[in-house]
Each structure stands twice: as structure tokens, then as C-alpha cells.
Short mmCIF file of C-alpha atoms in Angstrom, two decimals:
data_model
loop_
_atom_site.label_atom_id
_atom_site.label_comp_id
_atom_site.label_asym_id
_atom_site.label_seq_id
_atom_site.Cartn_x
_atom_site.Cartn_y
_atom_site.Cartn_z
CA UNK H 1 -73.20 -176.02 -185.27
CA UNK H 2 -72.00 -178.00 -182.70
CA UNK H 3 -74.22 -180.42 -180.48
CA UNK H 4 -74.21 -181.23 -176.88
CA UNK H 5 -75.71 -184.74 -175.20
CA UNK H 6 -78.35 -182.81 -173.42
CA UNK H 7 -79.65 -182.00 -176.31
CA UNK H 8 -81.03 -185.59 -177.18
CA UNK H 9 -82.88 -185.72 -173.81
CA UNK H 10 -86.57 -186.11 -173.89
CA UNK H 11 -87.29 -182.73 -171.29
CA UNK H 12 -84.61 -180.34 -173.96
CA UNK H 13 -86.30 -177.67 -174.77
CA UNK H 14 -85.21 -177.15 -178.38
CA UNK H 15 -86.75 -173.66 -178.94
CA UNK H 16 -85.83 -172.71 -175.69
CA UNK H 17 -82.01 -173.58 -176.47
CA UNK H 18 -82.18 -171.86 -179.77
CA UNK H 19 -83.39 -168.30 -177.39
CA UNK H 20 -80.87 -168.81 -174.91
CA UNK H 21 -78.38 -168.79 -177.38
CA UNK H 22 -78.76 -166.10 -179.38
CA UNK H 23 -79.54 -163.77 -176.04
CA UNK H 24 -75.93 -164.76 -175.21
CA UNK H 25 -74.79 -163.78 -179.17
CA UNK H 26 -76.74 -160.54 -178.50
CA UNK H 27 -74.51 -159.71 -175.08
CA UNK H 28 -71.42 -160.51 -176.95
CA UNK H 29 -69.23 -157.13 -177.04
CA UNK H 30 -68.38 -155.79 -180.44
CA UNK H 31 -64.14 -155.68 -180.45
CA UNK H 32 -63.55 -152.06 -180.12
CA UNK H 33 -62.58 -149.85 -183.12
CA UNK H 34 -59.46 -148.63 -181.49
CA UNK H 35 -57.32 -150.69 -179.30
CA UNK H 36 -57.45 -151.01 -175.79
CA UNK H 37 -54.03 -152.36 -174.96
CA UNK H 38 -50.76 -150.55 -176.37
CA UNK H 39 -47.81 -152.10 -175.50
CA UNK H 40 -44.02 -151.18 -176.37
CA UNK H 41 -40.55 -152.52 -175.85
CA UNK H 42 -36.96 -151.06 -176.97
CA UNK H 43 -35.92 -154.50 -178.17
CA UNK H 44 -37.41 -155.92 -181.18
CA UNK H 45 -37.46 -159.37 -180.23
CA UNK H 46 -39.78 -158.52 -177.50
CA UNK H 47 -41.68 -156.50 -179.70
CA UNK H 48 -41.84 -159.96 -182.08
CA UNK H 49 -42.74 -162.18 -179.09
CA UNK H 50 -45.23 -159.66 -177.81
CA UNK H 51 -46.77 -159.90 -181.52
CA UNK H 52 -46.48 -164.00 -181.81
CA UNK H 53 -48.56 -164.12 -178.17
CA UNK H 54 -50.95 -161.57 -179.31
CA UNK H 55 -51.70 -163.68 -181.52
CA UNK H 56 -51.81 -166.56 -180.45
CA UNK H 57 -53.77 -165.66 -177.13
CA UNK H 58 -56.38 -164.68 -180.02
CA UNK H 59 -55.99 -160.79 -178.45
CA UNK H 60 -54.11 -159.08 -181.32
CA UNK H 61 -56.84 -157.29 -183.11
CA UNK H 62 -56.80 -155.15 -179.22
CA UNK H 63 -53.74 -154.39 -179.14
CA UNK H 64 -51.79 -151.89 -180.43
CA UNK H 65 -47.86 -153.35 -180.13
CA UNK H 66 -44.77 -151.29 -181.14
CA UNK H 67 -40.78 -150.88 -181.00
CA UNK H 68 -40.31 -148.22 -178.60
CA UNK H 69 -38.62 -146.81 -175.62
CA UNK H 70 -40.80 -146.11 -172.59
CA UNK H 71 -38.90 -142.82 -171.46
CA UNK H 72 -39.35 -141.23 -174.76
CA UNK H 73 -43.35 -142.73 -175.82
CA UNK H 74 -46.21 -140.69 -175.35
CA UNK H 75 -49.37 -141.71 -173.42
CA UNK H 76 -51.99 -143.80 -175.94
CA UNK H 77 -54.46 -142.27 -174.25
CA UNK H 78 -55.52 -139.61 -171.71
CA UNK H 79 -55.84 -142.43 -168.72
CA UNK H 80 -55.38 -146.42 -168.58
CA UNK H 81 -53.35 -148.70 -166.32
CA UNK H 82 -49.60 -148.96 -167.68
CA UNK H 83 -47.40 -152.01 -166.62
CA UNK H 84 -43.84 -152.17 -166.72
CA UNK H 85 -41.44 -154.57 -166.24
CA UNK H 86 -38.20 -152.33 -166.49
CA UNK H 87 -34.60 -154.41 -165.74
CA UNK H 88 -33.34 -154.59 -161.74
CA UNK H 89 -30.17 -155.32 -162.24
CA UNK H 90 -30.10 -159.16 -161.61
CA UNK H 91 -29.75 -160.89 -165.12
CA UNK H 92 -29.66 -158.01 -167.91
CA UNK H 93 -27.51 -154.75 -166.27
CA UNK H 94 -25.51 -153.50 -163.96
CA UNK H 95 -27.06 -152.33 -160.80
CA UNK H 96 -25.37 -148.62 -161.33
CA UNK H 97 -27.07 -148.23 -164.56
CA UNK H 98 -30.29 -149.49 -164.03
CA UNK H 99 -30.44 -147.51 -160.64
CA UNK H 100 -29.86 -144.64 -162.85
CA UNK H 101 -32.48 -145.85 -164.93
CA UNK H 102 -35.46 -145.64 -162.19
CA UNK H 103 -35.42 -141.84 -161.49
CA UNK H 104 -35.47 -140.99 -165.45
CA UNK H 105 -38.83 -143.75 -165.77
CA UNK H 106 -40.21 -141.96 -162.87
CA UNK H 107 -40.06 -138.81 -164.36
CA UNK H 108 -40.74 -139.72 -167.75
CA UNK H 109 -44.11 -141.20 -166.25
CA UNK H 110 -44.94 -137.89 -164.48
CA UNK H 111 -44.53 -136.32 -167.09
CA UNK H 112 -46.57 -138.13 -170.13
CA UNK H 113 -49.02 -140.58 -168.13
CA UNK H 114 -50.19 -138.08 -164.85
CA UNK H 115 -53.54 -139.55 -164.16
CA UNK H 116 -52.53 -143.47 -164.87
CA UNK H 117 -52.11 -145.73 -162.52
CA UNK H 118 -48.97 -147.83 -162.97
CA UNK H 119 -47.59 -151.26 -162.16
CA UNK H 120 -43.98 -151.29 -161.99
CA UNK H 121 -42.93 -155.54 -161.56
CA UNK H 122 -39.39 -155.56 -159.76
CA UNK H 123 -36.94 -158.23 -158.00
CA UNK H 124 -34.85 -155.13 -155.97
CA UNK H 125 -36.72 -153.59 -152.92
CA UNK H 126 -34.44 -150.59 -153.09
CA UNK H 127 -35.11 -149.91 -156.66
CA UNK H 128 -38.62 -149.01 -156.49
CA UNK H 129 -37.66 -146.09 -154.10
CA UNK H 130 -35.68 -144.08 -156.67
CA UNK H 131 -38.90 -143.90 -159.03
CA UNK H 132 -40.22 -140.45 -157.93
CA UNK H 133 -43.80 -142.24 -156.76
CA UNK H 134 -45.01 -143.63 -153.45
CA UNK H 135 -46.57 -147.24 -153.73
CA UNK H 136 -49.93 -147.09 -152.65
CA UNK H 137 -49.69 -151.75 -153.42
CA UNK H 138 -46.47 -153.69 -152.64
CA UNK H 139 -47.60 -157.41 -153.99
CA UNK H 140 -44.94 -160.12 -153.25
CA UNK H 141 -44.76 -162.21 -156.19
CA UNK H 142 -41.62 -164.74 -157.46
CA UNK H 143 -40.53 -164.35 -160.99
CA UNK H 144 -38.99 -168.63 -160.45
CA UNK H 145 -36.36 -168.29 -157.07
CA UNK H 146 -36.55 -164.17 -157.95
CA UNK H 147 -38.39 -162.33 -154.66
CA UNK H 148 -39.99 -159.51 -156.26
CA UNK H 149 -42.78 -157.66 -155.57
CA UNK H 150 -45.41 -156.05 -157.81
CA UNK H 151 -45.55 -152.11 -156.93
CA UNK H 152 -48.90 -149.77 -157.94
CA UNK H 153 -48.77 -146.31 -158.18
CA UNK H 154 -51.19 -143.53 -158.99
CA UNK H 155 -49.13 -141.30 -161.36
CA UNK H 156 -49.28 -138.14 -160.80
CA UNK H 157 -47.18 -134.88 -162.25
CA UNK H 158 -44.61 -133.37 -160.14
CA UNK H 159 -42.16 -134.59 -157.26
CA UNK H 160 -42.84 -136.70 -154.76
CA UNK H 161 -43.13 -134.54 -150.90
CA UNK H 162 -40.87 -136.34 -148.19
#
């Protein structure tokens, strides 16, 4: 076990120590049996770098991490807090297609996840609109000299009332 400095004082209060310590190892939380993150990705490479940061954050054993696309997946679990990061058109696609992409997430969400709250991270004000959801949280955030902003919903099934 490791020592501190304090420890060699004349006032340390050996016994004392050893109580405080093991009340803290009695508060520490057991890792859950199931996990409590899932996270998914179409492209295995960001499935693989999802799995190498897992693990190297020391957070893999919580996490469930797997290939798969986000319009077809079903919700992990009856409620939780999703985050996506889906393309806006600026590095990876065309603007047409991913604006085509936003309405089919939206509903997608609606349909599988009603009762999650999501965070949607995007670079394109317009974007956001097409999703089917109004943004209770618009965040401003900079993904390097990318304005985006960091949208939260409250998912809920059906369409959206003008």
C-alpha cells in the first residue's frame, strides 16, 4: 500500500487513517452487471476507436460498443440519454444527402427511443430543423474553427405540431 508524508507526522492518527479508508472502500460502487453506456457507429473504425478509448479511459467493462446503424438499432433500454454526432455536411457528405438524412434520424428516434432525451452535436443551424423535434437546449460549442451548437431534445413519439 502506498504511503503519504502525513503519515510520518507525530499528530497522524494511524488507526484513524486505517477507518477512514476503508469507509471510503465501503462507498465505492460495485460496476454494474449490465452496462450503462451502449454506443454504436456504422463504420468500423469508429467502432475500433470507440473500443481502444474505452479502454483506455479504464470505462470498457460499462459499456456496451457495437457496429451498427442508428436508424435501424433498437433502444438498449426503456429510457437513457442518447448522443449523436450524425454528419452536417461540412467534411464527410454532401449537404443534399445528409439533409435527407435528418428527417429519417428524427423519425427513427420517435420511433425506438420515445421517452429519451437526446443530444444531437451539429455544425449547420438549418440542419437541426429537419429532425422532427423541437430543441428544448441550443449550446454553442466549436468543434476547432467549426460553429456548432449542441441541441437537446426530449424524444417523444409522433410529429412535431407547428
Amino acid at each position: 500500500t502506498r504511503t503519504f508524508g502525513f503519515q510520518k507526522l507525530a499528530w497522524f492518527d494511524g488507526p484513524a487513517w486505517q477507518r477512514l479508508k476503508q469507509r471510503a472502500r465501503d462507498r465505492v460502487k460495485a460496476a454494474p452487471s449490465s452496462p450503462s453506456v451502449f454506443a454504436s457507429d456504422r463504420l468500423s473504425a469508429a467502432v475500433a476507436k470507440t473500443r481502444a478509448n474505452a479502454a483506455l479511459a479504464q470505462v470498457d467493462a460499462f459499456m456496451a460498443i457495437e457496429q451498427a446503424d442508428a436508424l435501424e438499432r433498437p433502444a438498449p433500454a426503456p429510457s437513457g440519454v442518447l448522443i449523436a454526432n450524425p454528419p452536417y455536411g461540412i467534411r464527410l457528405d454532401d449537404k443534399a444527402r445528409v439533409a435527407a438524412m435528418y428527417p429519417k434520424l428524427g423519425d427513427a428516434l420517435k420511433a425506438r427511443y420515445a421517452g429519451w432525451t437526446a443530444w444531437l452535436f451539429s455544425g449547420d443551424t438549418d440542419l437541426p430543423k429537419k429532425f422532427g423535434l423541437k430543441a428544448d437546449k441550443r449550446i454553442p460549442l466549436w468543434n476547432g474553427a467549426i460553429e456548432c451548437r449542441l441541441y437537446c431534445y426530449r424524444v417523444v413519439s409522433g410529429k412535431l405540431e407547428p
